[in-house]
Amino acid sequence: NDTVLKLIAYRSNALGQPQRKKVISRLRAYHGVTIASASLTGLPNNHRSFDLPLPNILHTGSPHFYKDGAPGESEEAFATRRAEELDALIQKEGPDTIAAFFGEPVMGAGGVVVPPATYWDKIQKVLKKYDILLVADEVICGFGRTGKMFGCETYGIKPDAMVVSKQITSSYFPLSAIILNDRMFEPIADESNKIGVLGHGFTAGGHPVGSAIALENLKIIEERGLVAHAAELGAYMQGKLRELASHPLVGEVRGVGMIAALELVLDRGRKTAAATPGAVGGIASRMLQERGVISRNMLDAIAICPPLIVNKAQIDDLVAAISGVLEDMKGEVAKLTPA
Ligand SMILES: Cc1ncc(COP(=O)(O)O)c(C=O)c1O
């Protein structure tokens, strides 16, 4: 993400638009922890006491319908509202000062936030209107997680740049890459031809071990049809998890393909958890681990992100463990102070 940000500035300068440097990200986004990436991230703990975000990085509202939707508002109306807010922010800042919009097709670390219906169509219309670049952070979604090769395909997103990592090597080796379209690449190439060099590179960039592992991993994903498998078993997993949706401690079950989350609450009607955010999620995470399930609680959202090779029996075991924990935790949860 840092590299893409640098290239966006470089491109604006190449196009003779030096004023076009601001970028827009979203609240609850997660894009990493280096200075620029942490600025793109929209989570308070990644900003607080770090003097972040950087001034040219702005945040618009999160796409989380369950948490941010107004009473009586439909998903589509919520998506329209978010697109209108984006338009208003661009107008306020000055459309010719905005270079790009960054977004995860499905938000990961912010709590597995699946975009509401029509959201990406409406956001892209606004970006198009002002000639603003779209960068898709595919670090979690890329290579099958959402049931298609990229999250962009799942949601009809046409990005100018994609940032990929994690499943490019199935995380057996650290590697990331960026993918640019011609609209991004050509001005950058022209500028570096003019200057004589693209002054940007890393000691370990293009590392042969990482590259070999990625190529082999991508070959295995293709050979074993893991993207189609993720779509099929993902649909199965989403269906099984939704059987838990009526449990009194479950506020929302959300997800797509092989990524999902259960939002745990004390009061389903008011959508509230305990006075201490993360207290309910922490209990669930601990009890799941005691049953041999490694999950991660993002505050009170329990994230579920199994390997793409998972089989039906393992999904059944996983959902049975979650179901058991929801029962086991009732006693401890009853002692918590509601928010
Ligand atoms: C969507 C997304 N983007 C970027 C990152 C940052 O990756 P790294 O921690 O390797 O810098 C992450 C890490 O979890 C992520 O989920």
CSV table of C-alpha atoms and ligand atoms in Angstrom, one decimal:
chain,number,residue,atom,x,y,z
A,1,ASN,CA,0.0,0.0,0.0
A,2,ASP,CA,2.9,2.4,0.7
A,3,THR,CA,4.4,1.7,-2.7
A,4,VAL,CA,1.0,2.4,-4.4
A,5,LEU,CA,0.7,5.6,-2.5
A,6,LYS,CA,4.1,6.7,-3.7
A,7,LEU,CA,3.3,5.7,-7.3
A,8,ILE,CA,0.1,7.7,-7.1
A,9,ALA,CA,2.0,10.9,-6.2
A,10,TYR,CA,4.5,10.1,-8.9
A,11,ARG,CA,1.7,9.7,-11.4
A,12,SER,CA,0.0,12.9,-10.4
A,13,ASN,CA,3.3,14.8,-10.9
A,14,ALA,CA,3.9,13.0,-14.2
A,15,LEU,CA,0.4,14.2,-15.4
A,16,GLY,CA,1.2,17.8,-14.4
A,17,GLN,CA,-1.4,17.6,-11.6
A,18,PRO,CA,0.8,18.2,-8.5
A,19,GLN,CA,-2.2,19.3,-6.5
A,20,ARG,CA,-3.8,15.8,-6.9
A,21,LYS,CA,-2.3,14.1,-3.9
A,22,LYS,CA,-5.0,13.4,-1.3
A,23,VAL,CA,-6.4,9.9,-1.0
A,24,ILE,CA,-9.5,8.6,0.7
A,25,SER,CA,-9.8,5.5,2.7
A,26,ARG,CA,-12.6,4.3,5.1
A,27,LEU,CA,-13.2,4.1,8.8
A,28,ARG,CA,-12.6,0.5,10.0
A,29,ALA,CA,-10.3,-0.2,7.0
A,30,TYR,CA,-7.1,-2.1,7.6
A,31,HIS,CA,-4.2,-1.6,5.2
A,32,GLY,CA,-1.1,-2.2,7.4
A,33,VAL,CA,1.0,-0.4,10.0
A,34,THR,CA,3.8,1.5,8.3
A,35,ILE,CA,3.4,5.3,8.3
A,36,ALA,CA,1.3,5.6,5.1
A,37,SER,CA,-0.5,2.2,5.4
A,38,ALA,CA,-1.4,2.9,9.0
A,39,SER,CA,-2.7,6.3,7.9
A,40,LEU,CA,-4.9,4.5,5.4
A,41,THR,CA,-6.0,2.1,8.1
A,42,GLY,CA,-9.2,3.4,9.8
A,43,LEU,CA,-8.8,1.9,13.2
A,44,PRO,CA,-8.2,4.1,16.3
A,45,ASN,CA,-5.5,1.9,17.9
A,46,ASN,CA,-3.3,2.1,14.8
A,47,HIS,CA,-3.4,5.9,14.9
A,48,ARG,CA,-3.5,6.8,18.6
A,49,SER,CA,-0.2,8.1,19.9
A,50,PHE,CA,1.5,7.5,16.5
A,51,ASP,CA,0.7,11.0,15.2
A,52,LEU,CA,-1.3,9.4,12.4
A,53,PRO,CA,-3.1,9.6,10.0
A,54,LEU,CA,-0.9,11.7,7.7
A,55,PRO,CA,-2.6,15.0,6.7
A,56,ASN,CA,-3.3,14.0,3.0
A,57,ILE,CA,-5.1,10.8,4.0
A,58,LEU,CA,-8.8,11.2,4.6
A,59,HIS,CA,-11.5,8.7,5.9
A,60,THR,CA,-15.0,8.3,4.8
A,61,GLY,CA,-17.7,6.1,6.5
A,62,SER,CA,-17.4,2.4,6.8
A,63,PRO,CA,-19.6,0.1,4.7
A,64,HIS,CA,-20.9,-1.8,7.8
A,65,PHE,CA,-24.7,-1.8,7.4
A,66,TYR,CA,-25.3,-3.8,10.6
A,67,LYS,CA,-23.5,-1.2,12.8
A,68,ASP,CA,-23.9,2.0,10.8
A,69,GLY,CA,-27.2,1.6,9.0
A,70,ALA,CA,-29.9,4.0,10.3
A,71,PRO,CA,-33.1,2.5,11.8
A,72,GLY,CA,-35.5,1.5,9.0
A,73,GLU,CA,-32.9,2.1,6.3
A,74,SER,CA,-32.5,-0.6,3.6
A,75,GLU,CA,-29.1,-1.9,2.5
A,76,GLU,CA,-29.4,-0.1,-0.8
A,77,ALA,CA,-30.4,3.2,0.8
A,78,PHE,CA,-27.4,2.8,3.2
A,79,ALA,CA,-25.1,2.3,0.2
A,80,THR,CA,-26.6,5.4,-1.5
A,81,ARG,CA,-25.9,7.4,1.7
A,82,ARG,CA,-22.3,6.2,1.8
A,83,ALA,CA,-21.8,7.2,-1.9
A,84,GLU,CA,-23.4,10.6,-1.3
A,85,GLU,CA,-21.1,11.1,1.7
A,86,LEU,CA,-18.1,10.3,-0.4
A,87,ASP,CA,-19.3,12.7,-3.1
A,88,ALA,CA,-19.7,15.4,-0.4
A,89,LEU,CA,-16.2,14.8,1.0
A,90,ILE,CA,-14.7,15.0,-2.5
A,91,GLN,CA,-16.6,18.3,-3.2
A,92,LYS,CA,-15.5,19.8,0.2
A,93,GLU,CA,-11.8,18.9,-0.4
A,94,GLY,CA,-11.9,19.9,-4.0
A,95,PRO,CA,-12.3,17.2,-6.7
A,96,ASP,CA,-9.0,18.0,-8.4
A,97,THR,CA,-7.1,17.4,-5.2
A,98,ILE,CA,-8.2,13.8,-4.8
A,99,ALA,CA,-6.0,11.2,-6.4
A,100,ALA,CA,-7.3,7.9,-5.3
A,101,PHE,CA,-9.7,5.8,-3.1
A,102,PHE,CA,-8.4,2.8,-1.3
A,103,GLY,CA,-10.6,-0.1,-0.2
A,104,GLU,CA,-10.7,-3.8,0.7
A,105,PRO,CA,-13.4,-5.5,-1.3
A,106,VAL,CA,-14.4,-7.2,2.0
A,107,MET,CA,-12.9,-5.5,5.1
A,108,GLY,CA,-10.8,-8.0,7.1
A,109,ALA,CA,-9.3,-6.8,10.3
A,110,GLY,CA,-12.0,-4.2,10.8
A,111,GLY,CA,-14.3,-7.1,11.6
A,112,VAL,CA,-15.0,-8.9,8.3
A,113,VAL,CA,-17.3,-6.3,6.8
A,114,VAL,CA,-19.1,-7.5,3.7
A,115,PRO,CA,-20.2,-4.5,1.6
A,116,PRO,CA,-23.9,-3.9,1.4
A,117,ALA,CA,-25.8,-4.6,-1.8
A,118,THR,CA,-25.0,-2.0,-4.6
A,119,TYR,CA,-22.2,-0.4,-2.5
A,120,TRP,CA,-19.3,-0.9,-4.9
A,121,ASP,CA,-21.4,0.1,-7.9
A,122,LYS,CA,-22.3,3.4,-6.3
A,123,ILE,CA,-18.9,4.1,-4.9
A,124,GLN,CA,-17.3,3.5,-8.4
A,125,LYS,CA,-19.8,5.8,-10.1
A,126,VAL,CA,-18.7,8.7,-7.8
A,127,LEU,CA,-15.0,7.9,-8.4
A,128,LYS,CA,-15.5,7.8,-12.1
A,129,LYS,CA,-17.3,11.2,-12.1
A,130,TYR,CA,-14.2,12.9,-10.7
A,131,ASP,CA,-11.6,10.8,-12.5
A,132,ILE,CA,-10.3,9.3,-9.2
A,133,LEU,CA,-8.2,6.1,-9.1
A,134,LEU,CA,-9.5,3.1,-7.3
A,135,VAL,CA,-7.0,0.9,-5.4
A,136,ALA,CA,-8.3,-2.5,-4.3
A,137,ASP,CA,-6.4,-3.9,-1.3
A,138,GLU,CA,-6.8,-7.7,-2.1
A,139,VAL,CA,-4.4,-8.8,0.7
A,140,ILE,CA,-7.1,-10.9,2.3
A,141,CYS,CA,-9.5,-11.4,-0.6
A,142,GLY,CA,-7.0,-12.3,-3.3
A,143,PHE,CA,-6.6,-15.8,-4.7
A,144,GLY,CA,-9.9,-17.4,-3.9
A,145,ARG,CA,-10.9,-16.3,-0.4
A,146,THR,CA,-14.3,-14.8,-1.6
A,147,GLY,CA,-15.0,-17.7,-3.9
A,148,LYS,CA,-13.6,-16.0,-7.0
A,149,MET,CA,-10.0,-15.4,-7.8
A,150,PHE,CA,-10.2,-11.8,-6.6
A,151,GLY,CA,-12.6,-10.0,-4.4
A,152,CYS,CA,-12.9,-7.4,-7.2
A,153,GLU,CA,-14.6,-10.1,-9.4
A,154,THR,CA,-17.0,-11.0,-6.6
A,155,TYR,CA,-18.1,-7.4,-6.3
A,156,GLY,CA,-17.8,-6.1,-9.9
A,157,ILE,CA,-14.9,-3.8,-8.9
A,158,LYS,CA,-12.7,-2.4,-11.7
A,159,PRO,CA,-9.6,-1.3,-9.9
A,160,ASP,CA,-6.6,0.7,-11.3
A,161,ALA,CA,-4.3,-1.0,-8.8
A,162,MET,CA,-4.5,-4.1,-6.7
A,163,VAL,CA,-2.3,-4.9,-3.7
A,164,VAL,CA,-1.9,-8.7,-3.1
A,165,SER,CA,-0.1,-10.8,-0.5
A,166,LYS,CA,-1.1,-13.6,2.0
A,167,GLN,CA,-2.5,-16.3,-0.3
A,168,ILE,CA,-0.1,-15.5,-3.1
A,169,THR,CA,2.2,-17.9,-1.2
A,170,SER,CA,-0.6,-19.3,1.1
A,171,SER,CA,1.6,-17.3,3.6
A,172,TYR,CA,4.2,-20.1,3.7
A,173,PHE,CA,6.6,-17.3,2.8
A,174,PRO,CA,6.2,-13.5,3.2
A,175,LEU,CA,5.6,-11.9,-0.2
A,176,SER,CA,3.5,-9.1,-1.6
A,177,ALA,CA,2.9,-7.6,-5.0
A,178,ILE,CA,1.1,-4.8,-6.7
A,179,ILE,CA,-0.7,-5.0,-10.0
A,180,LEU,CA,-1.3,-1.8,-12.1
A,181,ASN,CA,-3.4,-1.1,-15.1
A,182,ASP,CA,-2.2,1.1,-18.0
A,183,ARG,CA,-4.0,4.1,-16.6
A,184,MET,CA,-1.6,3.8,-13.6
A,185,PHE,CA,1.4,2.4,-15.3
A,186,GLU,CA,1.8,4.6,-18.4
A,187,PRO,CA,2.3,8.0,-16.8
A,188,ILE,CA,4.7,6.3,-14.2
A,189,ALA,CA,6.7,4.7,-17.0
A,190,ASP,CA,6.8,8.1,-19.0
A,191,GLU,CA,8.0,9.9,-15.9
A,192,SER,CA,10.8,7.4,-15.1
A,193,ASN,CA,11.9,7.4,-18.7
A,194,LYS,CA,12.1,11.2,-18.5
A,195,ILE,CA,14.0,11.1,-15.2
A,196,GLY,CA,16.1,8.1,-16.3
A,197,VAL,CA,15.2,5.8,-13.4
A,198,LEU,CA,12.3,4.8,-11.2
A,199,GLY,CA,13.9,5.6,-7.8
A,200,HIS,CA,12.0,3.0,-5.8
A,201,GLY,CA,13.1,-0.5,-4.8
A,202,PHE,CA,13.7,-2.9,-1.9
A,203,THR,CA,16.7,-5.0,-0.9
A,204,ALA,CA,14.5,-8.1,-1.0
A,205,GLY,CA,12.2,-7.0,-3.8
A,206,GLY,CA,11.5,-9.7,-6.4
A,207,HIS,CA,13.2,-12.3,-4.1
A,208,PRO,CA,13.7,-15.5,-6.0
A,209,VAL,CA,12.6,-17.8,-3.1
A,210,GLY,CA,9.4,-15.9,-2.6
A,211,SER,CA,8.7,-15.7,-6.3
A,212,ALA,CA,9.3,-19.4,-6.7
A,213,ILE,CA,7.0,-20.3,-3.8
A,214,ALA,CA,4.3,-17.9,-5.2
A,215,LEU,CA,4.5,-19.5,-8.6
A,216,GLU,CA,4.3,-23.0,-7.2
A,217,ASN,CA,1.5,-22.0,-4.8
A,218,LEU,CA,-0.6,-20.4,-7.6
A,219,LYS,CA,0.0,-23.6,-9.7
A,220,ILE,CA,-1.4,-25.7,-6.8
A,221,ILE,CA,-4.4,-23.4,-6.5
A,222,GLU,CA,-5.1,-23.9,-10.2
A,223,GLU,CA,-4.3,-27.6,-10.3
A,224,ARG,CA,-6.5,-28.4,-7.3
A,225,GLY,CA,-9.3,-26.1,-8.4
A,226,LEU,CA,-9.1,-24.3,-5.0
A,227,VAL,CA,-11.0,-21.2,-6.1
A,228,ALA,CA,-14.0,-23.3,-7.2
A,229,HIS,CA,-13.6,-25.4,-4.0
A,230,ALA,CA,-13.7,-22.2,-1.9
A,231,ALA,CA,-16.9,-21.1,-3.7
A,232,GLU,CA,-18.6,-24.5,-3.1
A,233,LEU,CA,-17.4,-25.1,0.5
A,234,GLY,CA,-17.7,-21.4,1.3
A,235,ALA,CA,-21.4,-21.5,0.4
A,236,TYR,CA,-21.7,-24.6,2.6
A,237,MET,CA,-19.9,-22.9,5.5
A,238,GLN,CA,-22.0,-19.7,5.1
A,239,GLY,CA,-25.2,-21.7,5.2
A,240,LYS,CA,-24.1,-23.7,8.3
A,241,LEU,CA,-23.0,-20.5,10.2
A,242,ARG,CA,-26.3,-18.9,9.4
A,243,GLU,CA,-28.0,-21.7,11.4
A,244,LEU,CA,-26.5,-20.0,14.4
A,245,ALA,CA,-28.0,-16.6,13.5
A,246,SER,CA,-31.0,-17.0,15.8
A,247,HIS,CA,-28.9,-17.7,18.9
A,248,PRO,CA,-29.5,-15.0,21.6
A,249,LEU,CA,-25.7,-14.1,21.7
A,250,VAL,CA,-25.4,-13.7,17.9
A,251,GLY,CA,-26.2,-10.2,16.5
A,252,GLU,CA,-25.1,-10.9,12.9
A,253,VAL,CA,-23.6,-13.6,10.8
A,254,ARG,CA,-21.9,-12.2,7.8
A,255,GLY,CA,-19.4,-13.3,5.2
A,256,VAL,CA,-18.8,-14.5,1.7
A,257,GLY,CA,-16.9,-17.5,0.4
A,258,MET,CA,-14.3,-18.7,2.9
A,259,ILE,CA,-14.4,-15.7,5.2
A,260,ALA,CA,-17.1,-15.0,7.8
A,261,ALA,CA,-17.7,-13.4,11.2
A,262,LEU,CA,-20.2,-13.8,14.0
A,263,GLU,CA,-20.9,-10.5,15.7
A,264,LEU,CA,-21.6,-11.4,19.4
A,265,VAL,CA,-23.9,-9.3,21.5
A,266,LEU,CA,-25.6,-9.2,24.9
A,267,ASP,CA,-28.7,-7.5,23.5
A,268,ARG,CA,-29.8,-8.4,20.0
A,269,GLY,CA,-32.5,-5.8,19.8
A,270,ARG,CA,-30.1,-2.9,20.7
A,271,LYS,CA,-27.2,-4.5,19.0
A,272,THR,CA,-25.0,-3.9,22.1
A,273,ALA,CA,-22.3,-6.0,23.6
A,274,ALA,CA,-20.7,-5.5,27.0
A,275,ALA,CA,-19.6,-2.2,28.5
A,276,THR,CA,-16.0,-3.2,27.7
A,277,PRO,CA,-15.8,-3.7,23.9
A,278,GLY,CA,-14.2,-7.0,23.1
A,279,ALA,CA,-15.2,-8.7,26.4
A,280,VAL,CA,-17.8,-11.0,24.8
A,281,GLY,CA,-15.5,-11.8,21.9
A,282,GLY,CA,-12.6,-12.5,24.2
A,283,ILE,CA,-14.5,-15.1,26.1
A,284,ALA,CA,-15.6,-16.8,22.8
A,285,SER,CA,-12.1,-16.8,21.4
A,286,ARG,CA,-10.7,-18.4,24.6
A,287,MET,CA,-13.4,-21.0,24.7
A,288,LEU,CA,-12.9,-21.8,21.0
A,289,GLN,CA,-9.2,-22.3,21.5
A,290,GLU,CA,-10.0,-24.7,24.4
A,291,ARG,CA,-12.0,-26.7,21.9
A,292,GLY,CA,-9.1,-26.6,19.4
A,293,VAL,CA,-10.4,-23.9,17.1
A,294,ILE,CA,-8.1,-21.0,16.4
A,295,SER,CA,-10.1,-18.0,15.6
A,296,ARG,CA,-9.6,-14.3,16.2
A,297,ASN,CA,-11.9,-11.9,17.9
A,298,MET,CA,-11.9,-8.4,16.5
A,299,LEU,CA,-13.6,-6.9,19.5
A,300,ASP,CA,-16.8,-8.8,19.6
A,301,ALA,CA,-16.7,-10.2,16.0
A,302,ILE,CA,-15.4,-13.7,15.8
A,303,ALA,CA,-13.5,-14.1,12.5
A,304,ILE,CA,-13.6,-17.4,10.6
A,305,CYS,CA,-11.1,-17.8,7.8
A,306,PRO,CA,-10.3,-21.5,7.3
A,307,PRO,CA,-7.7,-22.7,4.8
A,308,LEU,CA,-9.0,-23.0,1.3
A,309,ILE,CA,-8.4,-26.8,1.4
A,310,VAL,CA,-10.9,-27.3,4.2
A,311,ASN,CA,-13.4,-30.1,3.8
A,312,LYS,CA,-17.1,-30.5,4.8
A,313,ALA,CA,-16.4,-32.6,7.9
A,314,GLN,CA,-14.0,-30.0,9.1
A,315,ILE,CA,-16.5,-27.2,8.6
A,316,ASP,CA,-19.1,-29.3,10.5
A,317,ASP,CA,-16.6,-29.7,13.4
A,318,LEU,CA,-15.9,-25.9,13.3
A,319,VAL,CA,-19.5,-24.9,13.4
A,320,ALA,CA,-20.3,-27.5,16.1
A,321,ALA,CA,-17.5,-26.1,18.2
A,322,ILE,CA,-18.8,-22.5,17.8
A,323,SER,CA,-22.3,-23.7,18.6
A,324,GLY,CA,-21.0,-25.4,21.7
A,325,VAL,CA,-19.1,-22.4,22.8
A,326,LEU,CA,-22.2,-20.1,22.4
A,327,GLU,CA,-23.9,-22.3,24.9
A,328,ASP,CA,-20.9,-22.7,27.3
A,329,MET,CA,-20.3,-19.0,27.4
A,330,LYS,CA,-23.8,-18.0,28.5
A,331,GLY,CA,-22.9,-18.2,32.2
A,332,GLU,CA,-19.8,-16.0,32.0
A,333,VAL,CA,-21.5,-13.5,29.6
A,334,ALA,CA,-24.4,-13.1,32.0
A,335,LYS,CA,-21.9,-11.6,34.6
A,336,LEU,CA,-20.8,-8.8,32.2
A,337,THR,CA,-22.1,-5.3,32.5
A,338,PRO,CA,-24.1,-4.3,29.4
A,339,ALA,CA,-23.0,-1.2,27.4
B,1,LIG,C1,-6.3,-6.0,3.9
B,1,LIG,C2,-4.9,-5.9,4.4
B,1,LIG,N1,-4.1,-5.0,3.9
B,1,LIG,C3,-2.8,-4.9,4.3
B,1,LIG,C4,-2.3,-5.7,5.3
B,1,LIG,C5,-0.9,-5.5,5.8
B,1,LIG,O1,-0.1,-6.5,5.6
B,1,LIG,P1,1.3,-6.6,6.3
B,1,LIG,O2,0.9,-6.7,7.8
B,1,LIG,O3,1.9,-7.7,5.7
B,1,LIG,O4,2.0,-5.3,6.1
B,1,LIG,C6,-3.2,-6.6,5.9
B,1,LIG,C7,-2.7,-7.5,7.0
B,1,LIG,O5,-3.4,-8.2,7.7
B,1,LIG,C8,-4.5,-6.7,5.5
B,1,LIG,O6,-5.4,-7.6,6.0
